[in-house]
Amino acid sequence: MDASNGAATDPGQAGMVIVGGGLAGMKAIEELRSQQYDGPITLVADEEHLPYERPVLSKGYLLGSESRDSAFTHDQQWYADNRVELVLGDRAVAVDRPGHKITTRSGREVSYAKLLLATGSQPRNLRLDGADAENVYTLRNVEDADKIDAAITGLAEAGRPMVIIGGGWIGLEVASAARQRNVEVTVLEALEKPLLTVLGPQVAQVFADLHTERGVRLVTGAEVSGIETDSGRATAVTTADGQRYDAGAVIIGIGAAPRTSLAADAGLDVDHGVLTDASLRTSDPDVFAAGDIAEVDHPLLGRRVRVEHWAWANDTGPVAARAMLGQDARIDFLPFFFTDQYDLGMEYIGYLPPGSQPEVDLRGDVAGRTFRAYWIVDGAVVAGMHVNDWDNGIDPIKEIVLSRDPAKIN
Ligand SMILES: Cc1cc2nc3c(=O)[nH]c(=O)nc-3n(C[C@H](O)[C@H](O)[C@H](O)COP(=O)(O)OP(=O)(O)OC[C@H]3O[C@@H](n4cnc5c(N)ncnc54)[C@H](O)[C@@H]3O)c2cc1C
């Protein structure tokens, strides 16, 4: 793909520069133009692709029900029509804050009036021999999804098993897709249940049961000790208790880490993520951060939060864009996320502080997997979710979480 779409911009005029071609960056661009910003916009993205949305990669795309193209919200023409200069396949490697410019790996310099960092996350990897074998995969981008899709096809044809290390969202979604394509799947989860720290024991059990009923071998309390290889290919995963799990392919799904090094190297305040105020402004008033990397002083939650979910990128990008334009834009929404696994669809809203010991209030048919759940900490509803309750959806749950009042639970 061309490194530039040739959008006409005055090279002397510093405009809005967005680093990172994911959802947050793309939504910021949309918002800049819809707010009638008429100056230059440059997108610097290290992937070769136009910006795209990732959720489909672990769901419909692996199932074969949705195309790769469905991940791409806008085509090349849209960027041209909106006069966005695209610098694709090139990585921003330095931010010169006093000089108001960034430098890319290829040596290009791009001046900015305001800069948005939306560099997202990268998968964590295992520091184990064998983790770099050719049939060991992580899942973050379209190339990863292509490889896993091909691996599932190969495993199904050869009758070989997949081992998934980590029973988090990505691991379980890949397990769901692989099982539905008739691949034998083992999930090795370190804790007593998958998703335990996010959902707590009762709701985590719903996901454990869902997967075991669909034929997943779910091994909990598993401490992975090695990946055996033969001629550069993984053949098995071993655990500290001496078990050996035969593997034709291995997926490592042990979480993601925010890509904060560009911000940190530029001297911006960084903790777990890039620190911002409620307007997504970093410690430099001309530099903003959105999506997975932003650690935001959240006005509704009264604490700093960093969220690695689709809706957060979708909603923080536009807030950052309006703040870049000098508007009084602030976050006024709660974290929200969703998953789809087999015939289970789930939506969750709110924020459960790490380490809290919530009471969980379950309503509906938990065994039948159509229910709502609310997390209550110190007498306040802090989060709620529904599973397959599409008649009501997430809106009434959101109202209850915003009110924080357990008496409103119905
Ligand atoms: C497979 C998968 C499935 C998911 N499913 C769900 C789901 O079901 N529900 C949900 O709520 N969330 C889901 N998520 C999470 C959601 O996709 C992310 O939270 C979202 O993509 C974050 O958007 P972002 O724009 O912050 O970052 P990203 O989408 O990660 O985009 C950041 C981009 O910046 C680029 N970049 C990084 N550094 C530089 C640099 N220095 N210079 C230039 N470019 C750079 C990266 O290559 C990347 O293209 C899923 C994620 C994955 C990977």
Coordinates of C-alpha atoms and ligand atoms in Angstrom, one line a residue:
M1 CA 0.0 0.0 0.0
D2 CA 1.3 3.5 -0.7
A3 CA 2.8 5.2 2.3
S4 CA 0.8 8.3 1.6
N5 CA -2.6 8.8 0.0
G6 CA -1.5 12.2 -1.4
A7 CA -3.9 14.2 0.6
A8 CA -3.3 17.9 0.0
T9 CA -1.8 19.5 3.0
D10 CA 0.3 22.6 3.4
P11 CA 3.6 21.2 4.6
G12 CA 4.3 24.4 6.4
Q13 CA 1.1 24.2 8.5
A14 CA 1.3 22.0 11.6
G15 CA -2.0 20.3 12.2
M16 CA -3.4 17.4 14.1
V17 CA -1.1 14.3 14.2
I18 CA -2.4 10.9 15.3
V19 CA 0.0 8.1 16.1
G20 CA -1.6 4.7 16.0
G21 CA -4.0 3.3 13.4
G22 CA -6.4 1.5 15.6
L23 CA -9.9 2.3 16.7
A24 CA -9.1 5.2 19.0
G25 CA -7.0 7.0 16.3
M26 CA -9.6 6.4 13.6
K27 CA -12.5 7.7 15.8
A28 CA -10.4 10.8 16.7
I29 CA -10.0 11.5 12.9
E30 CA -13.8 11.1 12.3
E31 CA -14.5 13.5 15.2
L32 CA -12.0 16.1 14.1
R33 CA -13.7 16.4 10.7
S34 CA -17.2 16.2 12.0
Q35 CA -16.4 19.1 14.3
Q36 CA -15.5 21.0 11.2
Y37 CA -11.8 21.1 11.8
D38 CA -10.4 22.0 8.4
G39 CA -6.7 21.9 8.9
P40 CA -4.2 19.1 8.2
I41 CA -4.6 15.7 9.8
T42 CA -1.8 13.1 9.5
L43 CA -2.1 9.5 10.7
V44 CA 1.2 7.7 11.4
A45 CA 0.5 3.9 11.8
D46 CA 3.1 1.1 11.9
E47 CA 0.8 -1.5 10.5
E48 CA 0.6 -1.5 6.7
H49 CA -3.2 -1.4 6.9
L50 CA -5.8 1.3 7.1
P51 CA -7.2 1.5 10.7
Y52 CA -9.4 -1.5 11.6
E53 CA -11.3 -2.9 14.5
R54 CA -10.0 -6.0 16.3
P55 CA -13.0 -7.8 18.0
V56 CA -14.0 -9.6 14.8
L57 CA -10.6 -11.2 14.6
S58 CA -11.2 -13.6 17.5
K59 CA -14.8 -14.2 16.6
G60 CA -16.6 -14.0 13.3
Y61 CA -13.4 -14.0 11.2
L62 CA -12.1 -17.2 12.9
L63 CA -15.5 -18.8 12.5
G64 CA -15.6 -17.9 8.8
S65 CA -18.9 -16.0 9.3
E66 CA -17.4 -12.6 8.8
S67 CA -14.8 -11.4 6.3
R68 CA -11.4 -9.8 7.0
D69 CA -12.8 -6.7 5.2
S70 CA -15.5 -6.3 7.9
A71 CA -12.8 -5.2 10.3
F72 CA -12.1 -2.1 8.2
T73 CA -14.5 0.7 8.9
H74 CA -13.4 3.1 6.2
D75 CA -11.8 2.5 2.8
Q76 CA -8.9 4.5 1.3
Q77 CA -11.3 6.8 -0.5
W78 CA -12.8 7.9 2.8
Y79 CA -9.4 9.0 4.1
A80 CA -8.7 10.9 0.8
D81 CA -12.2 12.5 0.9
N82 CA -11.5 13.6 4.5
R83 CA -8.0 14.9 3.6
V84 CA -6.1 12.6 6.0
E85 CA -2.5 12.2 5.1
L86 CA -1.8 8.5 5.7
V87 CA 1.7 7.4 6.7
L88 CA 1.3 3.7 6.9
G89 CA 3.9 1.0 7.6
D90 CA 6.0 3.5 9.5
R91 CA 6.4 3.8 13.2
A92 CA 6.8 6.9 15.3
V93 CA 10.0 6.5 17.2
A94 CA 10.5 9.9 18.9
V95 CA 8.4 12.9 20.0
D96 CA 10.3 16.2 20.1
R97 CA 7.9 18.1 22.4
P98 CA 9.7 21.4 22.4
G99 CA 10.0 21.3 18.6
H100 CA 6.4 20.0 18.2
K101 CA 7.3 17.2 15.8
I102 CA 7.6 13.5 15.7
T103 CA 10.1 11.4 13.9
T104 CA 9.3 8.0 12.3
R105 CA 11.5 4.9 11.8
S106 CA 12.0 5.9 8.1
G107 CA 13.3 9.3 9.1
R108 CA 10.2 11.3 8.2
E109 CA 9.5 14.3 10.5
V110 CA 5.9 15.4 11.0
S111 CA 5.2 18.7 12.8
Y112 CA 2.1 18.9 15.0
A113 CA 0.0 21.6 16.7
K114 CA -1.6 18.9 18.8
L115 CA -0.6 15.2 19.0
L116 CA -2.7 12.2 19.8
L117 CA -1.0 9.0 21.0
A118 CA -3.2 6.0 20.4
T119 CA -0.6 3.2 20.2
G120 CA -2.7 0.5 21.8
S121 CA -1.4 -2.7 23.3
Q122 CA 0.8 -5.7 22.4
P123 CA 0.3 -9.2 23.5
R124 CA 2.3 -10.4 26.4
N125 CA 4.5 -13.4 25.6
L126 CA 5.9 -16.2 27.7
R127 CA 9.6 -16.2 28.5
L128 CA 9.9 -19.9 27.7
D129 CA 12.0 -21.9 25.3
G130 CA 9.7 -22.9 22.5
A131 CA 7.5 -19.8 22.7
D132 CA 9.0 -18.6 19.4
A133 CA 8.2 -21.8 17.6
E134 CA 6.5 -21.2 14.2
N135 CA 3.1 -22.7 15.3
V136 CA 2.9 -20.7 18.6
Y137 CA 0.7 -17.7 18.1
T138 CA -0.5 -14.6 19.9
L139 CA -3.5 -12.7 18.5
R140 CA -3.5 -8.9 18.0
N141 CA -3.6 -8.1 14.3
V142 CA -5.0 -9.3 11.1
E143 CA -1.8 -11.2 10.2
D144 CA -2.1 -13.1 13.5
A145 CA -5.7 -13.9 12.8
D146 CA -4.8 -15.1 9.3
K147 CA -2.2 -17.5 10.8
I148 CA -4.5 -18.8 13.5
D149 CA -7.3 -19.3 10.9
A150 CA -4.9 -21.3 8.8
A151 CA -3.7 -23.3 11.8
I152 CA -7.3 -24.2 12.8
T153 CA -7.9 -25.4 9.2
G154 CA -4.8 -27.5 9.4
L155 CA -5.5 -28.9 12.8
A156 CA -9.1 -29.8 11.8
E157 CA -7.8 -31.7 8.7
A158 CA -5.1 -33.5 10.6
G159 CA -7.1 -34.2 13.7
R160 CA -4.5 -32.5 15.8
P161 CA -5.2 -30.6 19.1
M162 CA -4.8 -26.9 20.0
V163 CA -3.5 -25.9 23.3
I164 CA -4.4 -22.4 24.6
I165 CA -2.4 -20.9 27.4
G166 CA -4.6 -18.5 29.3
G167 CA -8.3 -18.6 29.9
G168 CA -8.9 -14.8 29.3
W169 CA -11.2 -13.2 26.8
I170 CA -9.0 -13.9 23.7
G171 CA -8.1 -17.4 24.8
L172 CA -11.7 -18.3 25.3
E173 CA -12.9 -16.7 22.1
V174 CA -10.3 -18.6 20.1
A175 CA -11.3 -21.8 22.0
S176 CA -14.9 -21.2 21.0
A177 CA -14.0 -20.7 17.3
A178 CA -11.7 -23.7 17.2
R179 CA -14.2 -26.0 18.9
Q180 CA -16.9 -24.9 16.4
R181 CA -14.5 -25.9 13.7
N182 CA -14.1 -29.4 15.3
V183 CA -10.6 -28.9 16.7
E184 CA -9.8 -30.6 20.0
V185 CA -8.9 -27.8 22.5
T186 CA -7.2 -27.7 25.8
V187 CA -7.2 -24.4 27.8
L188 CA -4.5 -24.1 30.5
E189 CA -5.6 -21.5 33.0
A190 CA -3.4 -20.5 36.0
L191 CA -6.2 -19.6 38.4
E192 CA -9.0 -21.9 39.7
K193 CA -11.4 -20.6 37.0
P194 CA -11.1 -18.7 33.7
L195 CA -11.9 -15.0 34.0
L196 CA -11.9 -15.3 37.8
T197 CA -10.4 -11.9 38.6
V198 CA -12.8 -10.0 36.3
L199 CA -16.0 -11.9 37.0
G200 CA -15.6 -13.5 40.4
P201 CA -16.3 -17.3 41.1
Q202 CA -20.0 -17.6 40.3
V203 CA -20.0 -15.9 36.9
A204 CA -16.6 -17.3 36.0
Q205 CA -18.1 -20.8 36.5
V206 CA -20.7 -20.0 33.9
F207 CA -17.9 -19.6 31.3
A208 CA -16.1 -22.7 32.6
D209 CA -19.3 -24.7 32.2
L210 CA -20.0 -23.3 28.8
H211 CA -16.6 -24.4 27.5
T212 CA -16.5 -27.8 29.1
E213 CA -20.0 -28.6 27.8
R214 CA -18.7 -27.7 24.3
G215 CA -15.8 -30.2 24.7
V216 CA -13.0 -28.0 25.8
R217 CA -10.6 -29.6 28.2
L218 CA -10.2 -26.9 30.8
V219 CA -7.3 -27.3 33.1
T220 CA -7.2 -24.9 36.0
G221 CA -4.4 -24.2 38.4
A222 CA -2.1 -24.9 35.5
E223 CA 1.5 -23.6 35.7
V224 CA 3.0 -23.9 32.3
S225 CA 6.6 -25.0 32.5
G226 CA 7.6 -25.5 28.9
I227 CA 6.8 -25.8 25.2
E228 CA 8.3 -28.9 23.6
T229 CA 9.5 -28.5 20.0
D230 CA 10.6 -30.6 17.2
S231 CA 12.3 -29.0 14.1
G232 CA 11.1 -25.5 15.2
R233 CA 7.5 -26.6 15.7
A234 CA 5.7 -26.9 19.0
T235 CA 4.6 -30.4 19.8
A236 CA 3.4 -30.2 23.4
V237 CA 3.0 -27.9 26.4
T238 CA 4.1 -29.1 29.8
T239 CA 3.0 -28.0 33.2
A240 CA 4.8 -27.9 36.5
D241 CA 2.8 -30.9 37.8
G242 CA 4.5 -33.1 35.2
Q243 CA 1.6 -33.2 32.7
R244 CA 2.2 -33.0 29.0
Y245 CA -0.4 -31.7 26.6
D246 CA -0.1 -32.7 23.0
A247 CA -0.3 -29.7 20.7
G248 CA -0.4 -29.2 16.9
A249 CA -0.6 -25.4 17.6
V250 CA -0.3 -23.3 20.7
I251 CA -2.1 -19.9 21.4
I252 CA -0.6 -17.7 24.1
G253 CA -3.4 -15.6 25.5
I254 CA -2.0 -14.2 28.7
G255 CA -3.0 -10.6 28.3
A256 CA -1.6 -7.5 26.7
A257 CA 0.7 -4.6 27.7
P258 CA 0.1 -1.0 26.7
R259 CA 2.6 0.4 24.2
T260 CA 3.7 3.4 26.3
S261 CA 7.4 3.6 25.5
L262 CA 7.0 6.4 22.9
A263 CA 5.3 8.5 25.6
A264 CA 7.7 7.6 28.3
D265 CA 10.7 8.3 26.1
A266 CA 9.2 11.7 25.4
G267 CA 9.2 12.4 29.1
L268 CA 5.4 12.3 29.5
D269 CA 4.0 11.1 32.8
V270 CA 3.5 7.3 32.6
D271 CA 2.4 4.8 35.2
H272 CA 0.6 1.7 34.0
G273 CA -0.5 3.7 31.1
V274 CA 0.0 7.3 29.8
L275 CA -1.5 9.5 32.5
T276 CA -4.2 11.9 31.3
D277 CA -6.9 14.1 32.8
A278 CA -10.6 13.6 32.1
S279 CA -10.1 15.3 28.7
L280 CA -7.4 12.8 27.7
R281 CA -4.7 15.5 28.0
T282 CA -1.3 14.2 29.1
S283 CA 1.2 16.0 31.2
D284 CA 2.0 18.0 28.1
P285 CA -1.0 20.2 27.1
D286 CA -0.4 19.7 23.4
V287 CA -0.2 15.9 23.6
F288 CA -3.2 13.6 24.2
A289 CA -3.7 9.9 24.7
A290 CA -6.6 7.6 24.0
G291 CA -7.7 4.0 23.9
D292 CA -5.7 1.2 25.5
I293 CA -2.7 3.3 26.5
A294 CA -4.6 6.0 28.3
E295 CA -4.7 5.9 32.1
V296 CA -7.4 8.4 32.7
D297 CA -8.4 10.4 35.8
H298 CA -12.0 9.2 35.5
P299 CA -14.5 11.8 36.7
L300 CA -17.4 9.4 37.4
L301 CA -15.2 6.8 39.1
G302 CA -13.1 9.2 41.1
R303 CA -9.9 7.3 40.3
R304 CA -7.4 6.5 37.6
V305 CA -8.4 3.8 35.2
R306 CA -6.9 2.1 32.1
V307 CA -9.3 0.1 30.0
E308 CA -8.4 -2.3 27.2
H309 CA -11.7 -2.6 25.4
W310 CA -13.4 -1.7 22.1
A311 CA -15.9 0.8 23.5
W312 CA -13.2 2.7 25.4
A313 CA -11.2 3.2 22.3
N314 CA -14.4 4.1 20.4
D315 CA -15.4 6.7 22.9
T316 CA -12.1 8.1 24.1
G317 CA -10.9 8.9 20.6
P318 CA -13.6 11.5 20.0
V319 CA -13.2 13.1 23.4
A320 CA -9.5 13.5 22.8
A321 CA -10.3 15.0 19.3
R322 CA -12.7 17.6 20.8
A323 CA -10.2 18.5 23.5
M324 CA -7.5 18.9 20.9
L325 CA -9.7 21.4 19.3
G326 CA -9.9 23.3 22.5
Q327 CA -13.4 22.3 23.4
D328 CA -14.4 21.4 27.0
A329 CA -14.7 17.7 26.3
R330 CA -14.6 15.2 29.2
I331 CA -15.2 11.6 29.7
D332 CA -18.8 11.0 30.8
F333 CA -19.2 7.3 30.2
L334 CA -18.4 4.1 32.1
P335 CA -16.1 1.3 30.8
F336 CA -18.1 -1.2 28.8
F337 CA -17.2 -4.4 27.1
F338 CA -18.7 -7.4 25.4
T339 CA -17.8 -10.9 24.3
D340 CA -19.4 -13.6 22.1
Q341 CA -18.6 -17.3 22.6
Y342 CA -20.6 -20.1 21.1
D343 CA -24.3 -19.0 21.6
L344 CA -23.4 -16.8 24.6
G345 CA -23.3 -13.0 24.1
M346 CA -22.4 -10.8 27.1
E347 CA -22.3 -7.1 27.8
Y348 CA -20.7 -5.6 30.9
I349 CA -20.6 -2.0 32.2
G350 CA -18.9 -0.4 35.1
Y351 CA -15.6 -0.8 36.9
L352 CA -14.7 -3.3 39.7
P353 CA -11.6 -2.0 41.5
P354 CA -8.8 -4.5 41.4
G355 CA -8.5 -6.5 44.6
S356 CA -12.1 -5.7 45.8
Q357 CA -14.2 -8.3 47.4
P358 CA -17.6 -7.7 45.9
E359 CA -21.0 -9.2 46.6
V360 CA -22.5 -10.5 43.4
D361 CA -26.2 -10.2 42.9
L362 CA -27.5 -12.6 40.2
R363 CA -30.9 -12.3 38.6
G364 CA -32.6 -14.6 36.0
D365 CA -31.8 -18.0 34.8
V366 CA -28.1 -18.6 35.5
A367 CA -28.2 -22.3 34.6
G368 CA -30.0 -21.4 31.3
R369 CA -27.4 -18.7 30.7
T370 CA -29.9 -15.8 30.4
F371 CA -29.3 -13.6 33.4
R372 CA -28.0 -10.3 34.8
A373 CA -25.3 -9.9 37.4
Y374 CA -24.4 -6.9 39.6
W375 CA -21.2 -6.3 41.5
I376 CA -21.7 -4.5 44.8
V377 CA -18.8 -3.0 46.8
D378 CA -19.3 -1.2 50.1
G379 CA -23.0 -1.0 49.5
A380 CA -22.6 0.6 46.0
V381 CA -23.3 -1.1 42.6
V382 CA -20.1 -0.7 40.7
A383 CA -20.7 -2.9 37.7
G384 CA -23.3 -4.9 36.0
M385 CA -23.7 -7.3 33.1
H386 CA -26.1 -9.4 31.2
V387 CA -25.7 -12.7 29.5
N388 CA -28.1 -13.3 26.5
D389 CA -30.7 -10.9 27.9
W390 CA -31.2 -9.1 24.6
D391 CA -34.8 -8.1 25.3
N392 CA -33.5 -5.7 28.0
G393 CA -29.9 -5.2 26.9
I394 CA -27.3 -3.2 28.8
D395 CA -29.2 0.2 29.1
P396 CA -31.2 -0.6 32.2
I397 CA -28.1 -2.1 33.8
K398 CA -26.2 1.1 33.0
E399 CA -28.8 3.2 34.8
I400 CA -28.5 1.1 37.9
V401 CA -24.7 1.2 37.8
L402 CA -24.8 5.0 37.4
S403 CA -27.2 5.3 40.3
R404 CA -24.9 3.0 42.4
D405 CA -28.1 2.1 44.3
P406 CA -28.6 -1.7 45.0
A407 CA -32.3 -1.0 45.8
K408 CA -32.8 -0.4 42.0
I409 CA -31.7 -3.9 41.1
N410 CA -34.6 -5.8 39.6
Ligands
LIG1 C1 -8.4 -10.2 18.8 C2 -9.0 -9.2 19.7 C3 -10.3 -9.2 20.0 C4 -10.9 -8.3 20.8 N1 -12.2 -8.4 21.2 C5 -12.8 -7.4 21.9 C6 -14.2 -7.6 22.3 O1 -14.9 -8.5 22.0 N2 -14.7 -6.6 23.1 C7 -14.0 -5.5 23.5 O2 -14.5 -4.7 24.3 N3 -12.7 -5.4 23.2 C8 -12.1 -6.3 22.4 N4 -10.7 -6.2 22.1 C9 -10.0 -5.0 22.6 C10 -10.0 -3.9 21.6 O3 -9.9 -4.3 20.3 C11 -8.9 -2.9 22.0 O4 -9.2 -2.4 23.3 C12 -8.8 -1.8 20.9 O5 -8.3 -2.3 19.7 C13 -7.9 -0.7 21.4 O6 -7.8 0.3 20.4 P1 -6.6 1.3 20.3 O7 -6.9 2.2 19.2 O8 -6.3 1.9 21.7 O9 -5.3 0.4 20.0 P2 -5.1 -0.7 18.9 O10 -6.3 -1.2 18.3 O11 -4.1 -1.7 19.4 O12 -4.3 0.2 17.8 C14 -3.1 0.8 18.0 C15 -2.3 0.8 16.7 O13 -1.1 1.7 16.9 C16 -0.1 1.1 16.3 N5 1.2 1.6 16.8 C17 1.7 1.2 18.0 N6 2.9 1.9 18.3 C18 3.0 2.8 17.2 C19 4.0 3.7 16.8 N7 5.0 4.0 17.6 N8 3.9 4.4 15.7 C20 2.8 4.1 14.8 N9 1.9 3.2 15.1 C21 2.0 2.5 16.3 C22 -0.3 -0.4 16.5 O14 0.4 -1.2 15.5 C23 -1.8 -0.5 16.2 O15 -2.1 -0.6 14.9 C24 -10.1 -7.2 21.3 C25 -8.8 -7.1 21.0 C26 -8.2 -8.1 20.2 C27 -6.7 -8.0 19.8

